[in-house]
Short mmCIF file of C-alpha atoms in Angstrom, two decimals:
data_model
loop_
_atom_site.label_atom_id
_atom_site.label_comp_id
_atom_site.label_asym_id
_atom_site.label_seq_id
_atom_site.Cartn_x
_atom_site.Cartn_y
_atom_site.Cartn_z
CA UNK A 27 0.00 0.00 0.00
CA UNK A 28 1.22 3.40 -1.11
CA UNK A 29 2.40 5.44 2.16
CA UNK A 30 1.43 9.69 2.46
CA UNK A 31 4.64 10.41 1.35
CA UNK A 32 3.94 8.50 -2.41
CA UNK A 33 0.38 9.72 -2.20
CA UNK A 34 1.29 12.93 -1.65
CA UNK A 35 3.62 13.41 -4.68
CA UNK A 36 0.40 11.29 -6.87
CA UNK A 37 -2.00 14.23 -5.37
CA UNK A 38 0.93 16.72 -6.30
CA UNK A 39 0.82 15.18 -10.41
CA UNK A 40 -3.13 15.43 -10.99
CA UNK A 41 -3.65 18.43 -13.17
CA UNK A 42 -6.88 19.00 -10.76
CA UNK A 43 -3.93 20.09 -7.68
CA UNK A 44 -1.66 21.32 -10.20
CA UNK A 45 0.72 23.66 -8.17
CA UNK A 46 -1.40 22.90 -4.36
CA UNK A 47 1.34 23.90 -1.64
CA UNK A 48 3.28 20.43 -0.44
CA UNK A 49 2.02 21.24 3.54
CA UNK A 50 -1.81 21.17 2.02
CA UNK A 51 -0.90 18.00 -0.17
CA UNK A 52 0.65 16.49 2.94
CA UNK A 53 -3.25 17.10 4.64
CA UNK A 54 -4.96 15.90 1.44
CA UNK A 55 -2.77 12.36 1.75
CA UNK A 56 -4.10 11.82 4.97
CA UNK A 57 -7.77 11.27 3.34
CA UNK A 58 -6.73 9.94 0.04
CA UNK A 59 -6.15 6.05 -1.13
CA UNK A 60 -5.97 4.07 -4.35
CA UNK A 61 -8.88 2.49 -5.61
CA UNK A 62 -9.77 0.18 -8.53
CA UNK A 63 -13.19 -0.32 -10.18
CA UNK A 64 -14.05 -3.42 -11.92
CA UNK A 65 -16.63 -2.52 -14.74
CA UNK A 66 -19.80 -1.21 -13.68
CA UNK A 67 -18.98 -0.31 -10.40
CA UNK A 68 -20.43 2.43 -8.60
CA UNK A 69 -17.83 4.82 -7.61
CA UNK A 70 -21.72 7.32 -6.41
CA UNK A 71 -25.06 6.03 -6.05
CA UNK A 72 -28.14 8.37 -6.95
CA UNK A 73 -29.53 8.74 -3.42
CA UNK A 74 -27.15 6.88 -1.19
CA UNK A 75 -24.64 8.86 0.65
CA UNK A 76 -21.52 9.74 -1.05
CA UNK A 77 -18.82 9.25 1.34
CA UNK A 78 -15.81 10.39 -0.98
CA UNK A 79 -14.91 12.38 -4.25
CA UNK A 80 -12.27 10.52 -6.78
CA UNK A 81 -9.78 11.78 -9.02
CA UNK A 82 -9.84 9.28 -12.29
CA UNK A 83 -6.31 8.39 -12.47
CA UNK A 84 -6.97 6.16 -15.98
CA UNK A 85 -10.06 4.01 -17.74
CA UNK A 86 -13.84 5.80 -17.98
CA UNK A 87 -16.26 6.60 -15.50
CA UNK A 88 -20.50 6.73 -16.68
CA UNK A 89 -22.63 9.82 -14.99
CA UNK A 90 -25.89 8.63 -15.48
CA UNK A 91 -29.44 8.66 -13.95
CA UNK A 92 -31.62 5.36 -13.72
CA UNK A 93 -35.03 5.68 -13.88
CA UNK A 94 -36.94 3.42 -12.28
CA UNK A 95 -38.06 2.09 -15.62
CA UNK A 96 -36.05 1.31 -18.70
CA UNK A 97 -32.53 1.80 -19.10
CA UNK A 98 -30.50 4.29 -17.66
CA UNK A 99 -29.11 7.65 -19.40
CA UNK A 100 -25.40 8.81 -19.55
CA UNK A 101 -25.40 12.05 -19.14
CA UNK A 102 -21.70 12.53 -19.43
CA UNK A 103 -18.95 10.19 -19.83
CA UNK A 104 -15.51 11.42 -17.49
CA UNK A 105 -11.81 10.36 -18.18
CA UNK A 106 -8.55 11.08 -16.80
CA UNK A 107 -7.81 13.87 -14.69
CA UNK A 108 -11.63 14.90 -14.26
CA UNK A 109 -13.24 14.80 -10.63
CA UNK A 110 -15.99 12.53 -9.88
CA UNK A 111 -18.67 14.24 -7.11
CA UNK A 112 -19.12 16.56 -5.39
CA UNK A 113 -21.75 15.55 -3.13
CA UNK A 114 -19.18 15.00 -0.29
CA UNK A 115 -19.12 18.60 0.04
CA UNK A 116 -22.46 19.98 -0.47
CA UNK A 117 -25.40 18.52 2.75
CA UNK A 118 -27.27 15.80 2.53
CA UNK A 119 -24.21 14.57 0.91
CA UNK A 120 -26.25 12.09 -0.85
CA UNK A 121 -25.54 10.98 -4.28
CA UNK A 122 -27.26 13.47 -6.88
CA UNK A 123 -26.07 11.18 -9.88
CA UNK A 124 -24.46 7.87 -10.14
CA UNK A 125 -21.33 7.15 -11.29
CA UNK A 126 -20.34 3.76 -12.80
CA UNK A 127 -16.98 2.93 -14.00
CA UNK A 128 -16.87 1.86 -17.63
CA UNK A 129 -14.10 -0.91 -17.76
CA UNK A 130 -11.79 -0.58 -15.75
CA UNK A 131 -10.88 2.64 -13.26
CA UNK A 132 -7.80 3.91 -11.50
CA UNK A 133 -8.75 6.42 -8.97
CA UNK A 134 -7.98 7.75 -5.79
CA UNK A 135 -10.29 8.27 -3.67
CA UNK A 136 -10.60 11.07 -0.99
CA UNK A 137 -12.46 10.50 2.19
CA UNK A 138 -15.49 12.80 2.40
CA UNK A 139 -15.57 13.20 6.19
CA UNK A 140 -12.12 13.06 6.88
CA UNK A 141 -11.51 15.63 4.19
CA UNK A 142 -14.28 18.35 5.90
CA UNK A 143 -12.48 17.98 9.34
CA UNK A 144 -9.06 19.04 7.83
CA UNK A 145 -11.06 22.18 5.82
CA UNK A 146 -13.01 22.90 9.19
CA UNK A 147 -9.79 23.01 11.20
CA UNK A 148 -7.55 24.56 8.40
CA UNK A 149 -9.30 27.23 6.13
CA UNK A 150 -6.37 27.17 3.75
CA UNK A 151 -7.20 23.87 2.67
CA UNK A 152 -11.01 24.61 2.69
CA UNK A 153 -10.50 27.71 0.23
CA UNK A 154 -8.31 25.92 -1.99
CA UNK A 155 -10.56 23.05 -2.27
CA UNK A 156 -13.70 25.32 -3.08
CA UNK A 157 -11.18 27.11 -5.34
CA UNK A 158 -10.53 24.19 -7.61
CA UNK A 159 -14.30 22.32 -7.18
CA UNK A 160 -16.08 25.56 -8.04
CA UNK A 161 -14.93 25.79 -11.64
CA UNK A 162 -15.29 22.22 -12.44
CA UNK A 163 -18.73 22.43 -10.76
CA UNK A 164 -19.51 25.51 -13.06
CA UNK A 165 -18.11 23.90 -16.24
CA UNK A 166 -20.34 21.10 -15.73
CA UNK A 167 -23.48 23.26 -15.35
CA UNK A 168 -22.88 25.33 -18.44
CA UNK A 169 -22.10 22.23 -19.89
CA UNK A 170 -25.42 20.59 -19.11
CA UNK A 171 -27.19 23.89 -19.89
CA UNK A 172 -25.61 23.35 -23.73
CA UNK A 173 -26.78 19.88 -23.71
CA UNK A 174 -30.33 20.82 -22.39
CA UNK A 175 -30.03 23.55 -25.27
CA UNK A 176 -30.20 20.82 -28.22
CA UNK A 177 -27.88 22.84 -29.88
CA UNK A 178 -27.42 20.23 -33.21
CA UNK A 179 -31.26 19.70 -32.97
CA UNK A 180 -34.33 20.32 -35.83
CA UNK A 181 -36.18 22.85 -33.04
CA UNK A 182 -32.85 25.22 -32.54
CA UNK A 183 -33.11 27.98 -35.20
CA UNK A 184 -30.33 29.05 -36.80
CA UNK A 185 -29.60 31.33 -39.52
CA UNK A 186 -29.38 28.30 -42.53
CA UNK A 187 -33.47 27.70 -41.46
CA UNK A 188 -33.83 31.60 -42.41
CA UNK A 189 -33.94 30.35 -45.80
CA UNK A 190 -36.64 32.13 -48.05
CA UNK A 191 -39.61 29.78 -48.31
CA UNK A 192 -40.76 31.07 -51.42
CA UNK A 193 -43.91 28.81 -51.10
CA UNK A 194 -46.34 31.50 -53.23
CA UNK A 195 -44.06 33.81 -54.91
CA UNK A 196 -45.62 37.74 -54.86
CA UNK A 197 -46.35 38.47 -58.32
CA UNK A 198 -44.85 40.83 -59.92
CA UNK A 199 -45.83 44.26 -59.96
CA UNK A 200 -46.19 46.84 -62.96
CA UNK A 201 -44.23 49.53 -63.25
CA UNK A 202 -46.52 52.00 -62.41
CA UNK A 203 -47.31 50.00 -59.03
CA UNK A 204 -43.92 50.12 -58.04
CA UNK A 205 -43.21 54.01 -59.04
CA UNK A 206 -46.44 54.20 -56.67
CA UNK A 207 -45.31 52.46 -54.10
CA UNK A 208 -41.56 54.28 -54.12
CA UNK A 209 -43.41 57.87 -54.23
CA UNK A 210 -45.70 56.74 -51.24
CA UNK A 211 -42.52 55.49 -49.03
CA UNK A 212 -40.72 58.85 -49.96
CA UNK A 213 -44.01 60.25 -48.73
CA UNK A 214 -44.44 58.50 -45.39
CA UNK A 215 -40.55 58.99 -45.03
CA UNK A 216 -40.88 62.78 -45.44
CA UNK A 217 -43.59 62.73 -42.61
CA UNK A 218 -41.05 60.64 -40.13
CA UNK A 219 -38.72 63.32 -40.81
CA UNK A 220 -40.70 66.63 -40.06
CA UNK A 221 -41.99 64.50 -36.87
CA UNK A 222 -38.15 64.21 -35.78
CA UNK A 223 -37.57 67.89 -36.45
CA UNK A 224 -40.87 68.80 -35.05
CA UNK A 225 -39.50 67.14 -31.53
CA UNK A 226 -37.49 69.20 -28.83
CA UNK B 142 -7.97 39.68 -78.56
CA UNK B 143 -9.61 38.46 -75.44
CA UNK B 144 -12.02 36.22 -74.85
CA UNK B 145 -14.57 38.36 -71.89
CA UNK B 146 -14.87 36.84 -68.54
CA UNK B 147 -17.44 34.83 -67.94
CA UNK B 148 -20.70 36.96 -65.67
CA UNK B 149 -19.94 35.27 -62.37
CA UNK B 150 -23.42 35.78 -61.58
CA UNK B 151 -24.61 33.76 -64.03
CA UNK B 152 -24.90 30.34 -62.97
CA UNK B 153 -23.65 27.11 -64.74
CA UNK B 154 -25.00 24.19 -64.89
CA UNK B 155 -23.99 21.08 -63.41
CA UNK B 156 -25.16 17.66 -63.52
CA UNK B 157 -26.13 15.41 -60.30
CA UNK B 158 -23.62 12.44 -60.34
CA UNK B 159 -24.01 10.70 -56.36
CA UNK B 160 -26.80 11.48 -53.98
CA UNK B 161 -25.96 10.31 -50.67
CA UNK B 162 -28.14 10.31 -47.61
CA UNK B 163 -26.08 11.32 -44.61
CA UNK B 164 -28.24 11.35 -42.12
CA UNK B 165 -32.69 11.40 -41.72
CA UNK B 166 -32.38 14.93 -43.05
CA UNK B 167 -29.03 16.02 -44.74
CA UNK B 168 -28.05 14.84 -47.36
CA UNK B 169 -24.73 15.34 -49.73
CA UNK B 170 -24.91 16.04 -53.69
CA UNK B 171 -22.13 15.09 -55.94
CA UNK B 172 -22.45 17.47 -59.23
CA UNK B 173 -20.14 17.90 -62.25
CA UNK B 174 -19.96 20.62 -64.94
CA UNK B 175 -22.80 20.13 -67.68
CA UNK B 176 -19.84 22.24 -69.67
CA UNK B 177 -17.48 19.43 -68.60
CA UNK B 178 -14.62 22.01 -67.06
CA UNK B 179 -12.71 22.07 -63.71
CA UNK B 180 -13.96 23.53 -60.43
CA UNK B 181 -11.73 25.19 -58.50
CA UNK B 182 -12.20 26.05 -54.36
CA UNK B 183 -10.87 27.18 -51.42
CA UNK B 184 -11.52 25.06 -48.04
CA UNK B 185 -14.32 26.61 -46.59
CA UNK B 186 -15.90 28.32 -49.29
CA UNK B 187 -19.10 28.07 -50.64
CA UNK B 188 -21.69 28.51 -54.37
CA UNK B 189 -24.73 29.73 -54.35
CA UNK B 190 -26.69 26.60 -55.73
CA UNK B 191 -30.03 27.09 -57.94
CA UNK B 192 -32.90 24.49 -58.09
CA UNK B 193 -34.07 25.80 -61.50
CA UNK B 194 -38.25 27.19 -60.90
CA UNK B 195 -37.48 27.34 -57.00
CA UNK B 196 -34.66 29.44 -55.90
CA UNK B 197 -31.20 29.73 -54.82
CA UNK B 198 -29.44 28.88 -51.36
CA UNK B 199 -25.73 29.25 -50.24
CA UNK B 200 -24.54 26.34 -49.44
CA UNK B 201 -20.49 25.56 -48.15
CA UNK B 202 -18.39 22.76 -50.32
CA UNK B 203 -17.84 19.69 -48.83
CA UNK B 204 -15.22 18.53 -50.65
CA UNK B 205 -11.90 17.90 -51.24
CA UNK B 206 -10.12 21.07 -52.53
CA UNK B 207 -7.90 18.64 -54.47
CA UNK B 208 -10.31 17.29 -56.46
CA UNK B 209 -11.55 19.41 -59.46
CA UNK B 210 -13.56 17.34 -61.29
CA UNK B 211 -16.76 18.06 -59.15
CA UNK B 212 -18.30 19.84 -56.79
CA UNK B 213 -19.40 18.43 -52.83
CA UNK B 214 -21.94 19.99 -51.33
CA UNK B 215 -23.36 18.86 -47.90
CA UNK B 216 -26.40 20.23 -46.07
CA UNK B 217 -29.70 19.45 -44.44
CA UNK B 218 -33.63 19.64 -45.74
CA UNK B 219 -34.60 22.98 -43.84
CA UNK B 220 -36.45 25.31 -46.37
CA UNK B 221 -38.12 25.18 -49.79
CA UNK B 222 -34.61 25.34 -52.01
CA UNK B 223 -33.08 22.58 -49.63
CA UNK B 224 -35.87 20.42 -49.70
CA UNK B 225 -35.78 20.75 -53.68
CA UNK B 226 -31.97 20.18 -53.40
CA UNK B 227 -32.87 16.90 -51.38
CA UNK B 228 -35.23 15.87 -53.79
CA UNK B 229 -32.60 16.04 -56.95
CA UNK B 230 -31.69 12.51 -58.41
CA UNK B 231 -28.47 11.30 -60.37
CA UNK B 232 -29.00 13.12 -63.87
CA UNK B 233 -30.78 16.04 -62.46
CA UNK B 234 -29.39 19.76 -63.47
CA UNK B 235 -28.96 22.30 -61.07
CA UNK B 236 -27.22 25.98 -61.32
CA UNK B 237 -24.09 26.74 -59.27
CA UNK B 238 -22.47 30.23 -58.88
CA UNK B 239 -19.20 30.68 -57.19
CA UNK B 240 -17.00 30.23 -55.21
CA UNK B 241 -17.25 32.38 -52.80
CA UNK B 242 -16.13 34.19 -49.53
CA UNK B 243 -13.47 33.81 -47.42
CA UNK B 244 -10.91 30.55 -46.75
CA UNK B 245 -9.87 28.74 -43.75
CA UNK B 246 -6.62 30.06 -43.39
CA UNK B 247 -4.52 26.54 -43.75
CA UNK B 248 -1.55 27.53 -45.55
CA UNK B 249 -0.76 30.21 -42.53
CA UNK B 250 -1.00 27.39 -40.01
CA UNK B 251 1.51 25.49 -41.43
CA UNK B 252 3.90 24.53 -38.87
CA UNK B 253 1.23 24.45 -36.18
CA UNK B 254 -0.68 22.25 -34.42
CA UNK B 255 -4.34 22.06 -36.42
CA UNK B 256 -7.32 21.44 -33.98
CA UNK B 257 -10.80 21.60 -35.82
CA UNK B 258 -13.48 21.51 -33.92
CA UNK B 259 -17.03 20.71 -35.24
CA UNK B 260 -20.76 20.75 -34.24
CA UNK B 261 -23.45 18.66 -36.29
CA UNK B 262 -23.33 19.47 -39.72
CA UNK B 263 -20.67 22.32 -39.40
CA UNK B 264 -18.27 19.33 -40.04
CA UNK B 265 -18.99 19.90 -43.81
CA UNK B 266 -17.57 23.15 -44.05
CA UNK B 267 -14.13 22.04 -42.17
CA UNK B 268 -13.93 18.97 -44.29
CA UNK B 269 -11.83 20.32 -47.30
CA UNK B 270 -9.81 21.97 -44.82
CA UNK B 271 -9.16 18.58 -43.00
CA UNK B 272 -8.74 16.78 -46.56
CA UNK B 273 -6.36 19.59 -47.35
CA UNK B 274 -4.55 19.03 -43.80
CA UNK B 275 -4.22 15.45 -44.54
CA UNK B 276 -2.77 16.04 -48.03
CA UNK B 277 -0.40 18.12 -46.99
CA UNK B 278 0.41 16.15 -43.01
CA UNK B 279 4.12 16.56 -42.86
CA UNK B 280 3.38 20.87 -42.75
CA UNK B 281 1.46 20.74 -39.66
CA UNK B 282 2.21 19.84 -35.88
CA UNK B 283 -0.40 17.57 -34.17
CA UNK B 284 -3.57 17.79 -35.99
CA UNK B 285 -6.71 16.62 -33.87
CA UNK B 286 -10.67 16.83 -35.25
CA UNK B 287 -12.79 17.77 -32.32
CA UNK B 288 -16.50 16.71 -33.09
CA UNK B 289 -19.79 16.53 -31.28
CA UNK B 290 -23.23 15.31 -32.24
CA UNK B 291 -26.65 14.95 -31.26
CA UNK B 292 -26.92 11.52 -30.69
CA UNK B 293 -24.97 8.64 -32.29
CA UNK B 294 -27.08 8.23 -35.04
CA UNK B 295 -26.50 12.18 -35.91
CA UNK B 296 -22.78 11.40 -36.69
CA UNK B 297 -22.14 13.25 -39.84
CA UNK B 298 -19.09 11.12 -42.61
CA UNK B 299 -18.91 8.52 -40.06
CA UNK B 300 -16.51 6.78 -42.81
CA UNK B 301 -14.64 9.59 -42.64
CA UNK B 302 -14.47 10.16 -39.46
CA UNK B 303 -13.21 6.09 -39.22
CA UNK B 304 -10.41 6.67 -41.63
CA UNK B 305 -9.01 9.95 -40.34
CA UNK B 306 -9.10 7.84 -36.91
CA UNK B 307 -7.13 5.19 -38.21
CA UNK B 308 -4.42 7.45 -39.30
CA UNK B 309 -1.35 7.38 -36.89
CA UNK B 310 -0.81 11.16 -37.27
CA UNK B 311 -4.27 12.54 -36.29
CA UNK B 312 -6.46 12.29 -33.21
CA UNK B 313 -10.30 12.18 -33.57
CA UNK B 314 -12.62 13.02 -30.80
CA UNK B 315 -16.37 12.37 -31.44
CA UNK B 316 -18.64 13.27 -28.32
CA UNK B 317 -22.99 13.10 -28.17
CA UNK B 318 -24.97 15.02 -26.32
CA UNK B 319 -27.15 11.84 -25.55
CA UNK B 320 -26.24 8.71 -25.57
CA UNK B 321 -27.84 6.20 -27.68
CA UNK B 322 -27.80 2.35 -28.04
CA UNK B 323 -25.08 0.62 -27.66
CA UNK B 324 -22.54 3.61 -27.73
CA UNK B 325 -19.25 3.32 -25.64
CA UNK B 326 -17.94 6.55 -26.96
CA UNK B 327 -17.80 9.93 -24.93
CA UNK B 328 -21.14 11.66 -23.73
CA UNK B 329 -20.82 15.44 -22.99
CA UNK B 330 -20.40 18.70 -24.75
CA UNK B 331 -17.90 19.14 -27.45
CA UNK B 332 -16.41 21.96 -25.41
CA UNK B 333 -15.36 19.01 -22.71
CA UNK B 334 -13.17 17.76 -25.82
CA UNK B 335 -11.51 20.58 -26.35
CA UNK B 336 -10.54 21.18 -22.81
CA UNK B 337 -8.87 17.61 -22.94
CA UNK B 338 -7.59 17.66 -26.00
CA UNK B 339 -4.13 17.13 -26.47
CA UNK B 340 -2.42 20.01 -28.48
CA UNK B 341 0.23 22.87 -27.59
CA UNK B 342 -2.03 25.83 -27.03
CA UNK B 343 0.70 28.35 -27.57
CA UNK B 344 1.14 26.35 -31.49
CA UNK B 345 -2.19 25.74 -32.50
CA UNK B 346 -4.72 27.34 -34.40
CA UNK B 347 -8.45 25.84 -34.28
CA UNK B 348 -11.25 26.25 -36.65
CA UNK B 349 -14.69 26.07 -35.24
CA UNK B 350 -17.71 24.90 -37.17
CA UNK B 351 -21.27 24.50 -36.36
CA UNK B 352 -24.51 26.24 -34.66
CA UNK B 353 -23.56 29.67 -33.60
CA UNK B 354 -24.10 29.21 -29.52
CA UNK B 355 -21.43 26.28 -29.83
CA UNK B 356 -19.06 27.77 -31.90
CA UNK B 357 -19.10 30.61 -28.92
CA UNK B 358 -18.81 28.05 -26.22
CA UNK B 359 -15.99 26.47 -28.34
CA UNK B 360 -13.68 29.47 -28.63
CA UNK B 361 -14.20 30.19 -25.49
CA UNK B 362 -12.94 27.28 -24.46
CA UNK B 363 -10.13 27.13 -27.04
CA UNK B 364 -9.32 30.46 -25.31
CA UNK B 365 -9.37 28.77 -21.99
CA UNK B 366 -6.86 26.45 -22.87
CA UNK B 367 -4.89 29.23 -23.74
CA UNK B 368 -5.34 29.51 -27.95
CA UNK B 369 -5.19 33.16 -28.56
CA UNK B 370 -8.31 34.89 -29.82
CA UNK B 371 -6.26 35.84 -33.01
CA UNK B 372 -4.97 31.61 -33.90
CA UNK B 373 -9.10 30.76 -33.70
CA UNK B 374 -11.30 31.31 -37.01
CA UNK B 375 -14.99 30.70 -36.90
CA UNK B 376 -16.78 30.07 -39.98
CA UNK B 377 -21.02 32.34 -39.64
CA UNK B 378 -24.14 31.54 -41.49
CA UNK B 379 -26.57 34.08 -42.71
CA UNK B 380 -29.11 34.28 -45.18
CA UNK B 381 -27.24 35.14 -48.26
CA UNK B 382 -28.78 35.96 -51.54
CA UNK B 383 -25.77 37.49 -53.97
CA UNK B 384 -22.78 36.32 -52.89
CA UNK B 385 -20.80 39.36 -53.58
CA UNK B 386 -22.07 42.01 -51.14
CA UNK B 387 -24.22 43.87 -52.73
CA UNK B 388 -27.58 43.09 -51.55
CA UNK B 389 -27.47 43.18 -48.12
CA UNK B 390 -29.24 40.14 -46.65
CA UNK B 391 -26.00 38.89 -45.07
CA UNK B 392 -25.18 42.26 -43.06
CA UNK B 393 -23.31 41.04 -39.82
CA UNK B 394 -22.78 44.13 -37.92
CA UNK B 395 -20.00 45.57 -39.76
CA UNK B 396 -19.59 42.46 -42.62
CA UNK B 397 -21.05 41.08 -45.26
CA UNK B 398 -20.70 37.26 -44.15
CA UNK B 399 -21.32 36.25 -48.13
CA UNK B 400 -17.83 38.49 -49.48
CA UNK B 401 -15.83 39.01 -45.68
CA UNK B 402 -16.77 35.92 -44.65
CA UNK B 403 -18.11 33.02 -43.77
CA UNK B 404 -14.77 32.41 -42.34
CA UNK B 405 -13.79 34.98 -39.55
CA UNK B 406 -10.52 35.51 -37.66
CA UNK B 407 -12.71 35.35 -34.30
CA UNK B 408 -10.91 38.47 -32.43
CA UNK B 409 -12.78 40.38 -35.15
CA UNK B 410 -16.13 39.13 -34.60
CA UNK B 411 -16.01 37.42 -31.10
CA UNK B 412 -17.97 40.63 -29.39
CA UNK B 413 -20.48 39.96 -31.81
CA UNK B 414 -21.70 36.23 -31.18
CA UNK B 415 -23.06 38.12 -27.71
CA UNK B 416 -25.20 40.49 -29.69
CA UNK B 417 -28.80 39.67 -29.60
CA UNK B 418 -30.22 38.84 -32.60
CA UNK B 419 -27.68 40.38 -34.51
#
């Protein structure tokens, strides 16, 4: 088994603590351990309390929801480097998602309880923890606002559907309808234009 | 003496050779010249295609720029002239205009890393730039094709996207928004791809493709990763009637997309895509 010292230099190489001060590393050690996942494994259960976050270390991990009927939906597939949960951090803790491992998953895992002691009794740790969760936590949220958007979709306009649907085409009007029609703009123009001057 | 120039607004006609059906609703036409002569292209252009007794639509080339002989076009059934277009057989005549607008800048990349990254059917307008990229491989650095879909079955060239995969000297990234089937692949927003893809920021330049609210999302997060505004080039749609900037239709703030565009350098426009219904 790995000692603090070897876990603390792993913690030290994930892009997600790149350049975390070695004394907060040391404290992040404490809570951390090596885990495998054999496929489908859940690393979070929807609902059941979520006891640790996990840094993917290599293989695939499955966000998904299960309904109750039917099979269940990836909503996002995460890989190396990326953080799985967060629900360690926010109350009830309980799992808002679940998280399966597709194949097989290097992580380390970081105890959830153990790891809100050391923030409670060092704020250093606590900020820089909130400092690194809260952008992955709003990349995924503007990420699943994009997703909810259907952006490659048949219902999202876009300026290729402003193509003229020349279903009934106007006919086409004489020359003296359209020499009508220009002296009448110029007309109603004129009027626009004395109401403008007209104004204080 | 000399022979005049030929009107480019007057069309010529070419011939349907292939139909292919891409996906449920886009499809890509295969024509050649009726007059039997070369067509010539930039990656990332685009004609101005006629269905004879309907009307006209811009539509970008999906082709390879190396390949004269005919012209690719790529694009989906969304109004009256595309659903005509979709309804042309092998043997059909149609009326092309063009080329025109702007390129994808691929001969100033060279010695760079290349990272395209596509949304739906914007990977038709990067595809003569990728063909291009591949025919000319040993100019670049690492060249990667970010892509994201609807759903699996909304996977635009899959065979493409197989054999640039199987290359040793590209990486392809395809992502869904939703999961379909039995599909093992990534799930998530083609912004997440471009955040892990693996390229030298400070070497690449990335061309973006696809609806306008992800090709803002993807430059921002090519600018995230540290790709300066100026090394990222977005390619806009707007209606566009004469090609040439004269008739107005395709006003973009201060552009013409049809004659300074459709392919932007995105510090010039990126203030823009934040404009409401601009």
């Amino acid at each position: 088994m790995a000692g603090t010292g070897d876990l603390s230099g792993t913690i030290g190489a994930q892009p997600f603590f790149d350049g975390i001060d070695a004394e907060l590393r040391d404290l992040l050690a404490g809570c951390a351990a090596p885990m495998d996942f054999a496929d489908g494994d859940a690393l979070i259960r929807t609902g059941v309390i979520a006891r640790a976050f996990y840094l993917i270390r290599a293989g695939e991990v499955e966000v998904m929801v299960e309904p109750p009927a039917g099979p269940p939906i990836v909503l996002e597939t995460l890989g190396p480097g990326d953080v799985v949960g967060w629900s360690w951090l926010v109350p009830p803790h309980r799992g808002a998602f679940t998280a399966r491992a597709r194949g097989e998953v290097e992580a380390l895992a970081f105890d959830g309880a153990c790891l809100l002691g050391k923030m409670e009794a060092h704020p250093a740790l606590g900020f820089e923890m909130l400092r690194r969760f809260v952008p992955v936590m709003a990349h995924r949220l503007s990420a699943a606002r994009l997703q909810l958007l259907d952006l490659y979709g048949p219902d999202v306009p876009r300026p290729e559907m402003l193509e003229a649907e020349p279903e009934e085409p106007p006919p086409a009007p004489a020359a003296a309808g359209v020499r009508a029609e220009a002296e009448a703009a110029k007309a109603s123009l004129a009027i626009v234009k004395n109401r403008a001057e007209d104004e204080p | 003496m000399n022979a005049p120039l030929p009107d480019p607004m007057l069309p010529r006609v070419f011939r349907v050779e292939k139909v292919r059906r891409e996906l449920s609703d886009t499809f890509t036409l295969e024509v050649v010249a009726v007059d039997g002569g070369d067509f010539a292209f930039l990656p990332g252009q685009f004609n101005l295609l006629y269905v004879f007794g309907v009307g006209a639509i811009p539509i970008s080339i999906s082709g390879d720029p190396a390949d004269r002989s005919r012209i690719v076009h790529t694009t989906r059934a969304v109004g009256a002239v595309s659903r005509a277009l979709n309804g042309l057989t092998v043997g059909d005549e149609l009326g092309v205009t063009g080329p025109f607008g702007s390129m994808w800048p691929v001969e100033a990349a060279y010695g760079r890393d290349l990272v395209f990254v596509a949304g739906g059917v914007g990977l038709a307008p990067l595809r003569p730039a990728i063909n291009f990229a591949m025919a000319n491989r040993d100019r670049y650095g690492r060249v990667l094709v970010l892509y994201g879909a609807r759903t699996p079955e909304d996977i635009l060239f899959k065979k493409d996207l197989a054999r640039w995969r199987g290359r040793f000297d590209m990486d392809v990234l395809v992502t869904v928004d939703r999961a379909t089937g039995n599909w093992s692949g990534s799930v998530g927003v083609v912004t997440n791809l471009v955040l892990k893809g693996g390229f030298d920021p400070q070497q690449a330049t990335a061309f973006v493709c696809g609806p306008e609210v992800m090709m803002r999302y993807g430059a921002q997060a090519l600018e995230k990763r540290g790709i300066g505004r100026k090394h990222i080039w977005v390619s806009v749609e707007r209606n566009m009637k004469c090609g040439c900037g004269l008739c107005g239709h395709c006003q973009w703030g201060p552009y013409f997309v049809c004659k300074d565009g459709p392919v932007f350098r995105y510090d010039r426009v990126a203030e823009m895509f934040s404009v409401a219904e601009l």
